[in-house]
CSV table of N, CA, C and O in Angstrom, one decimal:
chain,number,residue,atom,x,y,z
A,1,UNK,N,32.4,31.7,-8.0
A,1,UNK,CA,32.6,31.3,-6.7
A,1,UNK,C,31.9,29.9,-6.5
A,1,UNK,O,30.6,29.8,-6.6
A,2,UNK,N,32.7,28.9,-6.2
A,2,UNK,CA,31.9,28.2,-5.6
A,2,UNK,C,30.7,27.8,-4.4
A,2,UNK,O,30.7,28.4,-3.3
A,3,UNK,N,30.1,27.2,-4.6
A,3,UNK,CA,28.6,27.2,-4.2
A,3,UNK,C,28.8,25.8,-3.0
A,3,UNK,O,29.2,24.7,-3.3
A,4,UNK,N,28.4,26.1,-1.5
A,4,UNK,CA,28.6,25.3,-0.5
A,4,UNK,C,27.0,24.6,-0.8
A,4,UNK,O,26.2,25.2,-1.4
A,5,UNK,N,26.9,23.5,-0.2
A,5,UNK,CA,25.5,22.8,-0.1
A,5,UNK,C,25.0,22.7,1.2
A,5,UNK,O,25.4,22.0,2.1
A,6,UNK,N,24.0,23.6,1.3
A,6,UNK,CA,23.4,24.6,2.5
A,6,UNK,C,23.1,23.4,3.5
A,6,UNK,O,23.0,23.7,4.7
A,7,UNK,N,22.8,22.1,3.2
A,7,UNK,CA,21.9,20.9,3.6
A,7,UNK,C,23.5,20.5,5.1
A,7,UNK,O,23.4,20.4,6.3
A,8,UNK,N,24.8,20.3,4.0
A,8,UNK,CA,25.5,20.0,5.0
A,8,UNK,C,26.4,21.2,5.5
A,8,UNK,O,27.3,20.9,6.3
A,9,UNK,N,26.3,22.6,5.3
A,9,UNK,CA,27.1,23.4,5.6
A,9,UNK,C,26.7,24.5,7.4
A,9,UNK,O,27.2,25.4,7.9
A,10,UNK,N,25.4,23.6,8.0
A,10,UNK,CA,25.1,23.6,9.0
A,10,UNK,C,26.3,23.0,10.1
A,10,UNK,O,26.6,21.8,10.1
A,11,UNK,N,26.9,23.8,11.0
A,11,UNK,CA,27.4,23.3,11.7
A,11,UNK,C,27.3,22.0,12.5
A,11,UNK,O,28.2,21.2,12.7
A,12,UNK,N,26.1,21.8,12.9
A,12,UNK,CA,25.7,20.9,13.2
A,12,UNK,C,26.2,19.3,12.2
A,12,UNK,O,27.1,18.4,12.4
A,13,UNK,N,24.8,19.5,11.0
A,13,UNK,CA,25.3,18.6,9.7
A,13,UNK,C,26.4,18.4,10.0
A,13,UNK,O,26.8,17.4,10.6
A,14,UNK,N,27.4,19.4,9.4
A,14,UNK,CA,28.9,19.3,9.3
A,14,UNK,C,29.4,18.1,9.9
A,14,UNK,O,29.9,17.2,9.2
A,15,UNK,N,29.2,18.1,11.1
A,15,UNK,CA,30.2,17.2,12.2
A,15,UNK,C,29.5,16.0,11.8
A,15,UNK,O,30.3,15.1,11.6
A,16,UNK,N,27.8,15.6,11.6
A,16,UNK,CA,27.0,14.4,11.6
A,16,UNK,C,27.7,13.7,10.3
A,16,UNK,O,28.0,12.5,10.2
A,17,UNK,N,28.0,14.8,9.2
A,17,UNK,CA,28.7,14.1,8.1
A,17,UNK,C,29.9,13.6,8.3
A,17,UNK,O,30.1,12.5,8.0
A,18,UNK,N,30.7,14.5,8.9
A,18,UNK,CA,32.1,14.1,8.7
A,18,UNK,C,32.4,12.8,9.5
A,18,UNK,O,33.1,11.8,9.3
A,19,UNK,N,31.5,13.2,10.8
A,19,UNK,CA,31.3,11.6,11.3
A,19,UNK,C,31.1,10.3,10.8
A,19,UNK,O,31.8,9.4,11.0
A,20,UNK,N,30.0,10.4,10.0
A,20,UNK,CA,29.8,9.6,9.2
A,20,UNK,C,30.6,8.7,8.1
A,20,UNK,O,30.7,7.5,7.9
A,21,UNK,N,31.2,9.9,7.7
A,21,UNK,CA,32.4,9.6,6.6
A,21,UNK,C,33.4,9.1,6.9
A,21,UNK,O,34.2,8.7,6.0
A,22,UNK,N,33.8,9.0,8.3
A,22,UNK,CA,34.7,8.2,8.7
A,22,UNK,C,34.9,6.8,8.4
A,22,UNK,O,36.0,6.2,8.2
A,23,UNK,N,33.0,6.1,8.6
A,23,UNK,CA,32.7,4.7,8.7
A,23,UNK,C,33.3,4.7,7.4
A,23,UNK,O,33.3,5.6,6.6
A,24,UNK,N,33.9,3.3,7.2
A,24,UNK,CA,33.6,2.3,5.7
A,24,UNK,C,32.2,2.6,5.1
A,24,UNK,O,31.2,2.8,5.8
A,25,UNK,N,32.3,2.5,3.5
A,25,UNK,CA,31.4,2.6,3.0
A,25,UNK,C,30.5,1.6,3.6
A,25,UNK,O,31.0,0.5,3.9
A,26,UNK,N,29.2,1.9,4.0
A,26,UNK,CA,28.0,0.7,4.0
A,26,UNK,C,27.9,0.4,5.4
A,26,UNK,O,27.2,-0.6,5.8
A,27,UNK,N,28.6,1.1,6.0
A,27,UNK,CA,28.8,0.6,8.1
A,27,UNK,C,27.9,1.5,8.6
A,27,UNK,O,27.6,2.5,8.1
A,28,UNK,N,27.4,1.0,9.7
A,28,UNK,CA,26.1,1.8,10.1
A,28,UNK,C,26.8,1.9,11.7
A,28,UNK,O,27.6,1.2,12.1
A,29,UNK,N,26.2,3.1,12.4
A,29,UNK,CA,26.5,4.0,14.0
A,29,UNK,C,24.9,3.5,14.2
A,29,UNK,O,24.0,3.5,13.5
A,30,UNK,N,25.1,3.0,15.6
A,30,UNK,CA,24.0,3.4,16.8
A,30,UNK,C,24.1,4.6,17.2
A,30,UNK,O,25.0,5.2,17.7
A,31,UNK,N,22.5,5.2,16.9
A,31,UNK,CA,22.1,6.7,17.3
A,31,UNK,C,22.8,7.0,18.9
A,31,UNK,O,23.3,8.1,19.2
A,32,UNK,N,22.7,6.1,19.6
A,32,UNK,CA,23.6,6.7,21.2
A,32,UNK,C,24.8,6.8,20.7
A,32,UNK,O,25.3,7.9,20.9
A,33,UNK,N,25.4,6.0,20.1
A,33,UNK,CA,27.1,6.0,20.4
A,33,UNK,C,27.2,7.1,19.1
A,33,UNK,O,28.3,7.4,18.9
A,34,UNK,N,26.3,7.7,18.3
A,34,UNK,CA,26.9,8.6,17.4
A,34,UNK,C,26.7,10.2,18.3
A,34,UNK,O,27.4,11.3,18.1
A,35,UNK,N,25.6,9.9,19.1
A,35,UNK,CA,25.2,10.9,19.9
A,35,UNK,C,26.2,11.2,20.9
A,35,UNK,O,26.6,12.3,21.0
A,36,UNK,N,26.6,10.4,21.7
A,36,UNK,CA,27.9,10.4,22.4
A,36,UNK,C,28.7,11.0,22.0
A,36,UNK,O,29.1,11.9,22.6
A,37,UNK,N,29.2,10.5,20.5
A,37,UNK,CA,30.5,10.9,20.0
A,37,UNK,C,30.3,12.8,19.7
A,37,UNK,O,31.1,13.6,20.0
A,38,UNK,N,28.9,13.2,18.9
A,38,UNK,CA,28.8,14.2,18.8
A,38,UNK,C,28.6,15.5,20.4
A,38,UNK,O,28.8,16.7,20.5
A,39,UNK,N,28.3,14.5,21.3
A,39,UNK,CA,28.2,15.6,22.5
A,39,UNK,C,26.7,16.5,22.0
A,39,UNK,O,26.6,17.8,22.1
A,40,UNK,N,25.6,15.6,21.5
A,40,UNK,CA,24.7,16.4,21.3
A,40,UNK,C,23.3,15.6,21.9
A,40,UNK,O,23.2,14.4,21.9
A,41,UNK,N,22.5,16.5,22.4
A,41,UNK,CA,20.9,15.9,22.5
A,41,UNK,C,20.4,14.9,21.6
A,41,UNK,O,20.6,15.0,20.4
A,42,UNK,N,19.6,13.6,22.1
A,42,UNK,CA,19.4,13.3,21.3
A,42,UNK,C,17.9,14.3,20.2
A,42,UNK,O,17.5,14.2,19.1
A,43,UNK,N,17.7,14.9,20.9
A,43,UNK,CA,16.8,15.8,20.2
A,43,UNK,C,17.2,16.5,19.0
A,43,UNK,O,16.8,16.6,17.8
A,44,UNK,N,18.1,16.9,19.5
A,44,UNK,CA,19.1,17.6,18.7
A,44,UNK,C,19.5,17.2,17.2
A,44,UNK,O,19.7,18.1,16.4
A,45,UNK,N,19.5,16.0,17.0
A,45,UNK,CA,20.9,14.8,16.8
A,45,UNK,C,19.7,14.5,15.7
A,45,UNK,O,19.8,14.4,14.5
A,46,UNK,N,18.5,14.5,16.3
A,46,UNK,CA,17.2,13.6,15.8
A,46,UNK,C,16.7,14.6,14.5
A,46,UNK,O,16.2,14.2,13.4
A,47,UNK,N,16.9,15.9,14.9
A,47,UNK,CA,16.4,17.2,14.2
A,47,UNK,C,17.0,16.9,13.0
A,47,UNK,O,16.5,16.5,12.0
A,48,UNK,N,18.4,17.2,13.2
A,48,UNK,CA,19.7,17.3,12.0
A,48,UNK,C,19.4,15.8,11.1
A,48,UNK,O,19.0,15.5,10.0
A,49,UNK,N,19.6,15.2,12.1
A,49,UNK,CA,19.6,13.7,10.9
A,49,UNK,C,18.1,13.6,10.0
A,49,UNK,O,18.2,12.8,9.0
A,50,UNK,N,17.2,14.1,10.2
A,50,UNK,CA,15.7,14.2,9.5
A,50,UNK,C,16.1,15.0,8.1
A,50,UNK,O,15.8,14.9,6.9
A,51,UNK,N,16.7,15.8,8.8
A,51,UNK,CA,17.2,17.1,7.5
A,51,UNK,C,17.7,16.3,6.7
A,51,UNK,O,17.1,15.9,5.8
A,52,UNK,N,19.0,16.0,7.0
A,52,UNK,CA,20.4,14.8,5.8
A,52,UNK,C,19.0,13.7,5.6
A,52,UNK,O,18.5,13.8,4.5
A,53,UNK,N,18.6,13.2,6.2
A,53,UNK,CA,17.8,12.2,5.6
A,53,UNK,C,16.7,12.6,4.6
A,53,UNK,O,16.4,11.9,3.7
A,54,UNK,N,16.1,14.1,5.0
A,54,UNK,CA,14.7,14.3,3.7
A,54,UNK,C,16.3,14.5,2.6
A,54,UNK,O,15.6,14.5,1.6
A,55,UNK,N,17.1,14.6,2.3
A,55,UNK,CA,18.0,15.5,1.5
A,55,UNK,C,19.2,14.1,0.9
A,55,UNK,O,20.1,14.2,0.1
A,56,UNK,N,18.6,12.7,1.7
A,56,UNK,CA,18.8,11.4,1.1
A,56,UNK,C,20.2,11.4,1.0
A,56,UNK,O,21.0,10.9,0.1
A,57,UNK,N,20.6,12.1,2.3
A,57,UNK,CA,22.5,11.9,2.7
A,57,UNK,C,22.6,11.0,3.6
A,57,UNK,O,23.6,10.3,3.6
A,58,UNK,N,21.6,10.9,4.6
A,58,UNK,CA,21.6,9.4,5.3
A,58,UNK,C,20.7,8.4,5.3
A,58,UNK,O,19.6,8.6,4.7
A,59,UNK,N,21.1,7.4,5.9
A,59,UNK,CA,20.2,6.2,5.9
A,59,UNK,C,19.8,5.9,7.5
A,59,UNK,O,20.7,5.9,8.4
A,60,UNK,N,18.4,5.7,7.8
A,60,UNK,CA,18.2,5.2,9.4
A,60,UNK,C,17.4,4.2,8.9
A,60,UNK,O,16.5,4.3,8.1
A,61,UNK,N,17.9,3.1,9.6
A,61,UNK,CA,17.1,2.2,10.1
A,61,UNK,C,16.7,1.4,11.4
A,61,UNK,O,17.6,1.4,12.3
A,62,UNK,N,15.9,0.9,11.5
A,62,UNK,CA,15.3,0.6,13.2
A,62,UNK,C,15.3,-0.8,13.0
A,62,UNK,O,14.9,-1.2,12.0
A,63,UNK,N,15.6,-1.3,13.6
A,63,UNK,CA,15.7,-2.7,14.4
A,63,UNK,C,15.7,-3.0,16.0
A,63,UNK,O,15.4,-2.2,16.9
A,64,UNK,N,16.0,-4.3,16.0
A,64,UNK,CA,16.4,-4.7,17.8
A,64,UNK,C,17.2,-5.5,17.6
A,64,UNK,O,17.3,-6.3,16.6
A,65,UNK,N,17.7,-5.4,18.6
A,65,UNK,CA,19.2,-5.7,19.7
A,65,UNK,C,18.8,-7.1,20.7
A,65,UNK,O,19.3,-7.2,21.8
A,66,UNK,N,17.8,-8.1,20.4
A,66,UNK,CA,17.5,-8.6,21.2
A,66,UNK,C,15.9,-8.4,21.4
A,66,UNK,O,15.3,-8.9,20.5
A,67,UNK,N,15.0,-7.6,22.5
A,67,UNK,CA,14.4,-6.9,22.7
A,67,UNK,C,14.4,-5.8,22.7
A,67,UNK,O,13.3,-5.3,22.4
A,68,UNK,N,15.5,-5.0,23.0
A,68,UNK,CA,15.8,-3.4,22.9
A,68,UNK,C,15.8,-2.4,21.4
A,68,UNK,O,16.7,-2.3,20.6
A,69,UNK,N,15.2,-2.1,21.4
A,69,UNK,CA,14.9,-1.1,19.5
A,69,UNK,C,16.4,-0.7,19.2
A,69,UNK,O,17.3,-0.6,20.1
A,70,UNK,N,16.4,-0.6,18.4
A,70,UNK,CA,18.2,0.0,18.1
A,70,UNK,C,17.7,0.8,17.0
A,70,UNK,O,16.7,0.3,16.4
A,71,UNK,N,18.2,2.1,16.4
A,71,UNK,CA,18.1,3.0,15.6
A,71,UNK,C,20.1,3.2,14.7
A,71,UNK,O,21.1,3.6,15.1
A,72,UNK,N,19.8,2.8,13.7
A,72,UNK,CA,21.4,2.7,12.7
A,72,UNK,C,21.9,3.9,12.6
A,72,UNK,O,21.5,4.6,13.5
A,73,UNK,N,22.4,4.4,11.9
A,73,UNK,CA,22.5,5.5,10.7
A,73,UNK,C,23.4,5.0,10.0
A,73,UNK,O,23.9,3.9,10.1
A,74,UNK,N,23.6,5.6,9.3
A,74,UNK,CA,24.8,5.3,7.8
A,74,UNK,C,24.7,6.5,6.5
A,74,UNK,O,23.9,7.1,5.9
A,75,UNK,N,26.2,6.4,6.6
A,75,UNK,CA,25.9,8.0,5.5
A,75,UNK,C,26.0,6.8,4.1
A,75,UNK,O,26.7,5.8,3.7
A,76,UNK,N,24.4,7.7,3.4
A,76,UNK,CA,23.9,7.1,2.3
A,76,UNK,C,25.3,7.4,0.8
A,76,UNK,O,26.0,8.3,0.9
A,77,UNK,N,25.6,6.6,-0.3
A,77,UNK,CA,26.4,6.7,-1.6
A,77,UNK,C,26.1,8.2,-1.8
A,77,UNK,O,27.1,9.0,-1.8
A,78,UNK,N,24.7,8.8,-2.0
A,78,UNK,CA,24.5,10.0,-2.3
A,78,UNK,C,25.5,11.0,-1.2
A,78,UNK,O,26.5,11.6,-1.7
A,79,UNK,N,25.0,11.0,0.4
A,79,UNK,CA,25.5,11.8,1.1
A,79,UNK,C,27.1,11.7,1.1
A,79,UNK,O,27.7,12.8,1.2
A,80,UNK,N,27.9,10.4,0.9
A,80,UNK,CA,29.0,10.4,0.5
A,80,UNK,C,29.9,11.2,-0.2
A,80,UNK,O,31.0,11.7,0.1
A,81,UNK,N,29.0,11.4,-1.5
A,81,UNK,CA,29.4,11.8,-2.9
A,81,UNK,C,29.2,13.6,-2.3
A,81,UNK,O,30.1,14.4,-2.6
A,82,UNK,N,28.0,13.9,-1.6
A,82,UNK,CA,28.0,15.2,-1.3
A,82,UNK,C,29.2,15.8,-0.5
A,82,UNK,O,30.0,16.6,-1.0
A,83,UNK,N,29.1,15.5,0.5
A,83,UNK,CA,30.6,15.4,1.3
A,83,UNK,C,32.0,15.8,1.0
A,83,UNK,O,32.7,16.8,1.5
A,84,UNK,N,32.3,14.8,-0.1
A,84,UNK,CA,32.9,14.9,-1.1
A,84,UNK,C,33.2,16.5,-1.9
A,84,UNK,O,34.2,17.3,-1.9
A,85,UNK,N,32.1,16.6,-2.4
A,85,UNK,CA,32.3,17.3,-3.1
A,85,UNK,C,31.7,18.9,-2.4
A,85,UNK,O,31.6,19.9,-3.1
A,86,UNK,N,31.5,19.0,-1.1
A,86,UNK,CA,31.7,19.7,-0.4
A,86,UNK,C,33.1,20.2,0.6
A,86,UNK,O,33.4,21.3,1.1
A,87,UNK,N,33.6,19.2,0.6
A,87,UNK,CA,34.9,19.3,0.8
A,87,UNK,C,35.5,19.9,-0.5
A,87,UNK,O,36.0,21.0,-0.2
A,88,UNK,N,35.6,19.4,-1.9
A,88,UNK,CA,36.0,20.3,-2.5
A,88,UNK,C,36.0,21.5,-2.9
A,88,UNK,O,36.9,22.2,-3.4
A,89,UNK,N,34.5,21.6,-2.7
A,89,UNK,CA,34.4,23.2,-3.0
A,89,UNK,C,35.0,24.1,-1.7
A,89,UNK,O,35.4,25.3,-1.9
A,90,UNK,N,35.0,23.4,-0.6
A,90,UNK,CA,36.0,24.2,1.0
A,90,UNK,C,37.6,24.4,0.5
A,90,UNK,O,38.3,25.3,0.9
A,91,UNK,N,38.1,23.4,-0.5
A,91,UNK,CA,39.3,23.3,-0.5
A,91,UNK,C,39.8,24.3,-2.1
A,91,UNK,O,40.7,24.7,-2.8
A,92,UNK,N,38.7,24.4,-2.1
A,92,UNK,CA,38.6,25.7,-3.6
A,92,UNK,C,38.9,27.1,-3.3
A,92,UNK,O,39.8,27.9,-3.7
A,93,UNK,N,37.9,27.4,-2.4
A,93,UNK,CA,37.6,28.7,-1.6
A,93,UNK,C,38.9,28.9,-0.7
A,93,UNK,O,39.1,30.1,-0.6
A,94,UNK,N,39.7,28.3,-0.2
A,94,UNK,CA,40.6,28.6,0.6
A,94,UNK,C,42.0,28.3,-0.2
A,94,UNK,O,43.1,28.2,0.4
A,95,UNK,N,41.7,28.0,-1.7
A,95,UNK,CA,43.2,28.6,-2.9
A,95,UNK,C,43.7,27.4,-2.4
A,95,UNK,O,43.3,26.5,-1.7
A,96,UNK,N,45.3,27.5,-3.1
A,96,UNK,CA,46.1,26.7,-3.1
A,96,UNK,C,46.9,26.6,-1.8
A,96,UNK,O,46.8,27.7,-1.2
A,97,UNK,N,47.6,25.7,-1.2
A,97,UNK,CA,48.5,26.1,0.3
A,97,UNK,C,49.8,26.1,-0.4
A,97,UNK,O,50.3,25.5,-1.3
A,98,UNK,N,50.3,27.3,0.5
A,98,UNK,CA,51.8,27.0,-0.6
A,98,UNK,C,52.9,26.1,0.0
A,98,UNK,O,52.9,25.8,1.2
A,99,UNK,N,53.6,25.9,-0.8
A,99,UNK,CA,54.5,24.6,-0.8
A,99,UNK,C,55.4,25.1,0.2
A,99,UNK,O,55.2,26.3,0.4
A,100,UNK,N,56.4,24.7,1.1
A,100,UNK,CA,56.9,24.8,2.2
A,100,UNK,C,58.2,25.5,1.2
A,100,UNK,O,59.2,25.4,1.9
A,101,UNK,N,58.4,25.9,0.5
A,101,UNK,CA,59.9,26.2,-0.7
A,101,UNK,C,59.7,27.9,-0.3
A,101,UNK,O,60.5,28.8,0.0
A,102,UNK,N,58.0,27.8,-0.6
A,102,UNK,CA,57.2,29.1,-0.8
A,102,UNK,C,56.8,30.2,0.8
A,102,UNK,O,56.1,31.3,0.8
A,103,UNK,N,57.5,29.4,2.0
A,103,UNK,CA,57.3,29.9,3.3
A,103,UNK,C,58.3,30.6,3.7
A,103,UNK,O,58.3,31.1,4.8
């Protein structure tokens, strides 16, 4: 049986990844507008991303916008490749789909 990777198989994770994986490789989200998009606290948002980040699936970095601090993220080559291959162990566990011949 295939083995899920516990780090992204948090519901939570889940969504921050898949989000993520949307961007182009190497494109970075502002922590609000990713927080928006998730409909989560930034507390929340702050907790999960520490996790993916000790686990070197994302990247934050801090800057400014002018005067204003701005906080990035970006899903790291590693977290990519995780994702990845999280998705295929999902797409393992739930077999083949059968062919529309076979309905």
């Amino acid at each position: 049986m295939t083995e899920l990777d516990p780090v992204i198989h948090a519901q939570a994770r889940l969504r921050v990844v898949a989000s993520l994986s949307a961007l182009n490789d190497g494109d970075k989200i502002a922590f609000p507008r990713l927080q928006e998009l998730l409909a989560m606290t930034a507390g929340n948002l702050s907790v999960h991303l520490r996790k993916l980040e000790d686990a070197g699936y994302v990247e934050i970095s801090k800057t400014h916008r002018g005067r204003t601090p701005a906080t990035l993220v970006r899903l790291s080559r590693r977290g990519r490749l995780a994702f990845e291959e999280y998705t295929e162990s999902i797409r393992a566990l739930l077999g083949p789909t059968p062919s529309k011949e076979q309905s």
